[in-house]
Amino acid sequence: MISVIASDALLLTLLLIIGVPVPLCFSGAALFLIYMGDFHNASFLMTAGFGKISSIVLIAIPLYIIAGGIMSHGGIAGRLVDLADSIFGRFRGGLGLVVIATTAIFGAISGMASSAVAAIGTIMVPRMVERGYDRAYAATLVSSSAVLALLIPPSASMILYGWVTGTSITACFLAPVIPGLILVALFAFWNWILTRKMPLKSPPTVTPGEFVGEVYAKGKKSILGLMMPLIILGCIYGGVATPTEAAAIAVIYAVPISIFVYRSMNWKDLYEVMWRSGQIIGVLLVLVFFAAMLGRMFTLMNVPQHILGAFLSVSDNPVILLLMANLFLMLIGMFMEDVSGILLAAPMLLPVMQHAGVDPVHFAAIIATNLGMGLITPPTAPILYFGALIGKVSIGPMLKPTLIFVFFAYLPVVLLTTFLPALSMTLPRLILGLP
């Protein structure tokens, strides 16, 4: 049995390394186990897959994907960028702060890192290059900052984690917020360091009155976009709506704003956004279907218990267990994007976390920061490659600034989040009254 599980893990890893689409990787691993495992009737596995993709909780993710697409094409993202530029753009390295701030805000609406790269990168990379920033650095900063979408609520990854582990989704939304804010501060610091020797062009000097007037004018144009995260989170934590209902509210709010108020989108554009979002959603549902089948087979084959036993054979010290769990998550993050990583790792590592005395809400922040780092960590680094595509630059020149962000921003936040539970548990306890 152990040899079959090991062979299946090796097959899944090899398929990911050679570039097979992730849903097909999971389908291949699931079919291998069905063929090699002791499953006389695989019909119950199909039921497990369909049962997962028909969950009411999952409706929230497609809705947030649609809301992010409408924001990107409906002028909302552009107005948020203009507002942040009017505030930070006149400082040296200020456009880097604009990228960090706008990706954080965009993540609070779309919940998807890839959406943030597409929406913010297409606007900010040309603007940064025009003002003297290195193109590779601009694409790197957009890619690295986009991972804040996993940490700033509402996050599609936290919806999946809560759904897979049976943990409160509203609590999972709050868990990575403080680590996310620390990451924002570290990004801002390293942006200041890395841009000191770049030949940056400063905008014309303005008087304090002109500065305030420009910020007011940009803020007036973008206020309806800024209201989106406030409405979404206000509905969720005010008890007005569930995360799924709040996602529907976000779509209903974004459509008339983009078409009738900003007039940056027409009905044809909306159809194209819905079509592209539908393609993403279709791929996601195929992934969830086969991941659910694979997860059910892993459970029947006692894979979580085998992993716990393997960890305990090394040490039963909670600190060592947490370090090994982080290493496991880092390796998964290096080969999978966040959705696949959560579907695979969360149910397998939860017994280890429970044995180490880690609250499931705390584990939500640990897995979010780890898999977020994995999105820009070679060899696969899907968000980094997507950022290179958006920034029209090769991946090579992006590696040096990326490794600086990984080792001196992400990794410290991962360790702080792991070993200081207060960072992830304070907000859920204050707002939701968790013990």
mmCIF file with all atom_site columns, C-alpha atoms in Angstrom, residues 185-270:
data_model
loop_
_atom_site.group_PDB
_atom_site.id
_atom_site.type_symbol
_atom_site.label_atom_id
_atom_site.label_alt_id
_atom_site.label_comp_id
_atom_site.label_asym_id
_atom_site.label_entity_id
_atom_site.label_seq_id
_atom_site.pdbx_PDB_ins_code
_atom_site.Cartn_x
_atom_site.Cartn_y
_atom_site.Cartn_z
_atom_site.occupancy
_atom_site.B_iso_or_equiv
_atom_site.pdbx_formal_charge
_atom_site.auth_seq_id
_atom_site.auth_comp_id
_atom_site.auth_asym_id
_atom_site.auth_atom_id
_atom_site.pdbx_PDB_model_num
ATOM 1  C CA . ALA A 1 185 ? 5.482   46.721 5.196   1.00 0.00 ? 185 ALA A CA 1
ATOM 2  C CA . LEU A 1 186 ? 8.381   44.442 4.201   1.00 0.00 ? 186 LEU A CA 1
ATOM 3  C CA . PHE A 1 187 ? 7.582   44.893 0.513   1.00 0.00 ? 187 PHE A CA 1
ATOM 4  C CA . ALA A 1 188 ? 7.607   48.661 0.966   1.00 0.00 ? 188 ALA A CA 1
ATOM 5  C CA . PHE A 1 189 ? 10.994  48.511 2.730   1.00 0.00 ? 189 PHE A CA 1
ATOM 6  C CA . TRP A 1 190 ? 12.638  46.336 0.072   1.00 0.00 ? 190 TRP A CA 1
ATOM 7  C CA . ASN A 1 191 ? 11.109  48.419 -2.701  1.00 0.00 ? 191 ASN A CA 1
ATOM 8  C CA . TRP A 1 192 ? 12.856  51.445 -1.187  1.00 0.00 ? 192 TRP A CA 1
ATOM 9  C CA . ILE A 1 193 ? 16.160  49.527 -1.004  1.00 0.00 ? 193 ILE A CA 1
ATOM 10 C CA . LEU A 1 194 ? 16.016  48.008 -4.487  1.00 0.00 ? 194 LEU A CA 1
ATOM 11 C CA . THR A 1 195 ? 15.047  51.217 -6.310  1.00 0.00 ? 195 THR A CA 1
ATOM 12 C CA . ARG A 1 196 ? 17.697  53.502 -4.797  1.00 0.00 ? 196 ARG A CA 1
ATOM 13 C CA . LYS A 1 197 ? 20.096  53.141 -7.760  1.00 0.00 ? 197 LYS A CA 1
ATOM 14 C CA . MET A 1 198 ? 17.462  53.196 -10.514 1.00 0.00 ? 198 MET A CA 1
ATOM 15 C CA . PRO A 1 199 ? 17.292  56.361 -12.662 1.00 0.00 ? 199 PRO A CA 1
ATOM 16 C CA . LEU A 1 200 ? 13.759  57.191 -11.588 1.00 0.00 ? 200 LEU A CA 1
ATOM 17 C CA . LYS A 1 201 ? 11.935  60.227 -12.980 1.00 0.00 ? 201 LYS A CA 1
ATOM 18 C CA . SER A 1 202 ? 10.021  62.306 -10.481 1.00 0.00 ? 202 SER A CA 1
ATOM 19 C CA . PRO A 1 203 ? 6.713   63.933 -11.427 1.00 0.00 ? 203 PRO A CA 1
ATOM 20 C CA . PRO A 1 204 ? 6.613   67.751 -11.481 1.00 0.00 ? 204 PRO A CA 1
ATOM 21 C CA . THR A 1 205 ? 6.665   69.374 -8.051  1.00 0.00 ? 205 THR A CA 1
ATOM 22 C CA . VAL A 1 206 ? 3.294   70.652 -6.848  1.00 0.00 ? 206 VAL A CA 1
ATOM 23 C CA . THR A 1 207 ? 2.156   72.832 -3.971  1.00 0.00 ? 207 THR A CA 1
ATOM 24 C CA . PRO A 1 208 ? 0.381   71.241 -0.957  1.00 0.00 ? 208 PRO A CA 1
ATOM 25 C CA . GLY A 1 209 ? -2.886  72.672 -2.235  1.00 0.00 ? 209 GLY A CA 1
ATOM 26 C CA . GLU A 1 210 ? -2.422  71.137 -5.672  1.00 0.00 ? 210 GLU A CA 1
ATOM 27 C CA . PHE A 1 211 ? -1.502  67.817 -4.080  1.00 0.00 ? 211 PHE A CA 1
ATOM 28 C CA . VAL A 1 212 ? -4.640  67.767 -1.953  1.00 0.00 ? 212 VAL A CA 1
ATOM 29 C CA . GLY A 1 213 ? -6.742  68.802 -4.940  1.00 0.00 ? 213 GLY A CA 1
ATOM 30 C CA . GLU A 1 214 ? -5.359  66.001 -7.103  1.00 0.00 ? 214 GLU A CA 1
ATOM 31 C CA . VAL A 1 215 ? -5.916  63.391 -4.392  1.00 0.00 ? 215 VAL A CA 1
ATOM 32 C CA . TYR A 1 216 ? -9.469  64.666 -3.884  1.00 0.00 ? 216 TYR A CA 1
ATOM 33 C CA . ALA A 1 217 ? -10.217 64.531 -7.612  1.00 0.00 ? 217 ALA A CA 1
ATOM 34 C CA . LYS A 1 218 ? -8.829  60.987 -7.995  1.00 0.00 ? 218 LYS A CA 1
ATOM 35 C CA . GLY A 1 219 ? -10.549 59.884 -4.807  1.00 0.00 ? 219 GLY A CA 1
ATOM 36 C CA . LYS A 1 220 ? -13.881 61.214 -6.031  1.00 0.00 ? 220 LYS A CA 1
ATOM 37 C CA . LYS A 1 221 ? -13.543 59.196 -9.237  1.00 0.00 ? 221 LYS A CA 1
ATOM 38 C CA . SER A 1 222 ? -12.527 55.996 -7.441  1.00 0.00 ? 222 SER A CA 1
ATOM 39 C CA . ILE A 1 223 ? -14.806 56.150 -4.380  1.00 0.00 ? 223 ILE A CA 1
ATOM 40 C CA . LEU A 1 224 ? -17.302 53.688 -5.833  1.00 0.00 ? 224 LEU A CA 1
ATOM 41 C CA . GLY A 1 225 ? -14.504 51.187 -6.439  1.00 0.00 ? 225 GLY A CA 1
ATOM 42 C CA . LEU A 1 226 ? -13.156 51.663 -2.912  1.00 0.00 ? 226 LEU A CA 1
ATOM 43 C CA . MET A 1 227 ? -16.624 50.956 -1.568  1.00 0.00 ? 227 MET A CA 1
ATOM 44 C CA . MET A 1 228 ? -16.542 47.379 -2.939  1.00 0.00 ? 228 MET A CA 1
ATOM 45 C CA . PRO A 1 229 ? -14.275 45.797 -0.283  1.00 0.00 ? 229 PRO A CA 1
ATOM 46 C CA . LEU A 1 230 ? -16.069 47.756 2.433   1.00 0.00 ? 230 LEU A CA 1
ATOM 47 C CA . ILE A 1 231 ? -19.445 46.482 1.235   1.00 0.00 ? 231 ILE A CA 1
ATOM 48 C CA . ILE A 1 232 ? -18.215 42.887 0.894   1.00 0.00 ? 232 ILE A CA 1
ATOM 49 C CA . LEU A 1 233 ? -16.506 42.710 4.281   1.00 0.00 ? 233 LEU A CA 1
ATOM 50 C CA . GLY A 1 234 ? -19.199 44.796 5.980   1.00 0.00 ? 234 GLY A CA 1
ATOM 51 C CA . CYS A 1 235 ? -21.865 42.364 4.805   1.00 0.00 ? 235 CYS A CA 1
ATOM 52 C CA . ILE A 1 236 ? -19.855 39.336 5.972   1.00 0.00 ? 236 ILE A CA 1
ATOM 53 C CA . TYR A 1 237 ? -18.753 40.573 9.404   1.00 0.00 ? 237 TYR A CA 1
ATOM 54 C CA . GLY A 1 238 ? -21.893 42.589 10.014  1.00 0.00 ? 238 GLY A CA 1
ATOM 55 C CA . GLY A 1 239 ? -23.899 39.385 9.811   1.00 0.00 ? 239 GLY A CA 1
ATOM 56 C CA . VAL A 1 240 ? -25.866 40.620 6.790   1.00 0.00 ? 240 VAL A CA 1
ATOM 57 C CA . ALA A 1 241 ? -24.629 38.002 4.329   1.00 0.00 ? 241 ALA A CA 1
ATOM 58 C CA . THR A 1 242 ? -22.583 34.834 4.075   1.00 0.00 ? 242 THR A CA 1
ATOM 59 C CA . PRO A 1 243 ? -19.319 34.898 2.053   1.00 0.00 ? 243 PRO A CA 1
ATOM 60 C CA . THR A 1 244 ? -21.216 33.376 -0.889  1.00 0.00 ? 244 THR A CA 1
ATOM 61 C CA . GLU A 1 245 ? -23.973 35.986 -0.715  1.00 0.00 ? 245 GLU A CA 1
ATOM 62 C CA . ALA A 1 246 ? -21.376 38.760 -0.355  1.00 0.00 ? 246 ALA A CA 1
ATOM 63 C CA . ALA A 1 247 ? -19.696 37.510 -3.541  1.00 0.00 ? 247 ALA A CA 1
ATOM 64 C CA . ALA A 1 248 ? -23.032 37.803 -5.367  1.00 0.00 ? 248 ALA A CA 1
ATOM 65 C CA . ILE A 1 249 ? -23.458 41.328 -3.979  1.00 0.00 ? 249 ILE A CA 1
ATOM 66 C CA . ALA A 1 250 ? -19.986 42.214 -5.333  1.00 0.00 ? 250 ALA A CA 1
ATOM 67 C CA . VAL A 1 251 ? -20.977 41.140 -8.858  1.00 0.00 ? 251 VAL A CA 1
ATOM 68 C CA . ILE A 1 252 ? -24.351 42.900 -8.693  1.00 0.00 ? 252 ILE A CA 1
ATOM 69 C CA . TYR A 1 253 ? -22.579 46.069 -7.491  1.00 0.00 ? 253 TYR A CA 1
ATOM 70 C CA . ALA A 1 254 ? -19.746 45.954 -10.048 1.00 0.00 ? 254 ALA A CA 1
ATOM 71 C CA . VAL A 1 255 ? -21.882 45.543 -13.182 1.00 0.00 ? 255 VAL A CA 1
ATOM 72 C CA . PRO A 1 256 ? -23.886 48.820 -13.051 1.00 0.00 ? 256 PRO A CA 1
ATOM 73 C CA . ILE A 1 257 ? -20.851 50.757 -11.774 1.00 0.00 ? 257 ILE A CA 1
ATOM 74 C CA . SER A 1 258 ? -18.741 49.619 -14.743 1.00 0.00 ? 258 SER A CA 1
ATOM 75 C CA . ILE A 1 259 ? -21.445 49.963 -17.421 1.00 0.00 ? 259 ILE A CA 1
ATOM 76 C CA . PHE A 1 260 ? -23.620 52.895 -16.353 1.00 0.00 ? 260 PHE A CA 1
ATOM 77 C CA . VAL A 1 261 ? -21.435 55.018 -14.046 1.00 0.00 ? 261 VAL A CA 1
ATOM 78 C CA . TYR A 1 262 ? -17.854 54.651 -15.296 1.00 0.00 ? 262 TYR A CA 1
ATOM 79 C CA . ARG A 1 263 ? -19.007 53.723 -18.828 1.00 0.00 ? 263 ARG A CA 1
ATOM 80 C CA . SER A 1 264 ? -15.796 51.721 -19.290 1.00 0.00 ? 264 SER A CA 1
ATOM 81 C CA . MET A 1 265 ? -17.636 48.550 -20.270 1.00 0.00 ? 265 MET A CA 1
ATOM 82 C CA . ASN A 1 266 ? -20.558 47.701 -22.523 1.00 0.00 ? 266 ASN A CA 1
ATOM 83 C CA . TRP A 1 267 ? -22.742 44.604 -22.680 1.00 0.00 ? 267 TRP A CA 1
ATOM 84 C CA . LYS A 1 268 ? -20.426 42.955 -25.225 1.00 0.00 ? 268 LYS A CA 1
ATOM 85 C CA . ASP A 1 269 ? -17.459 43.475 -22.900 1.00 0.00 ? 269 ASP A CA 1
ATOM 86 C CA . LEU A 1 270 ? -19.473 41.987 -20.059 1.00 0.00 ? 270 LEU A CA 1
#
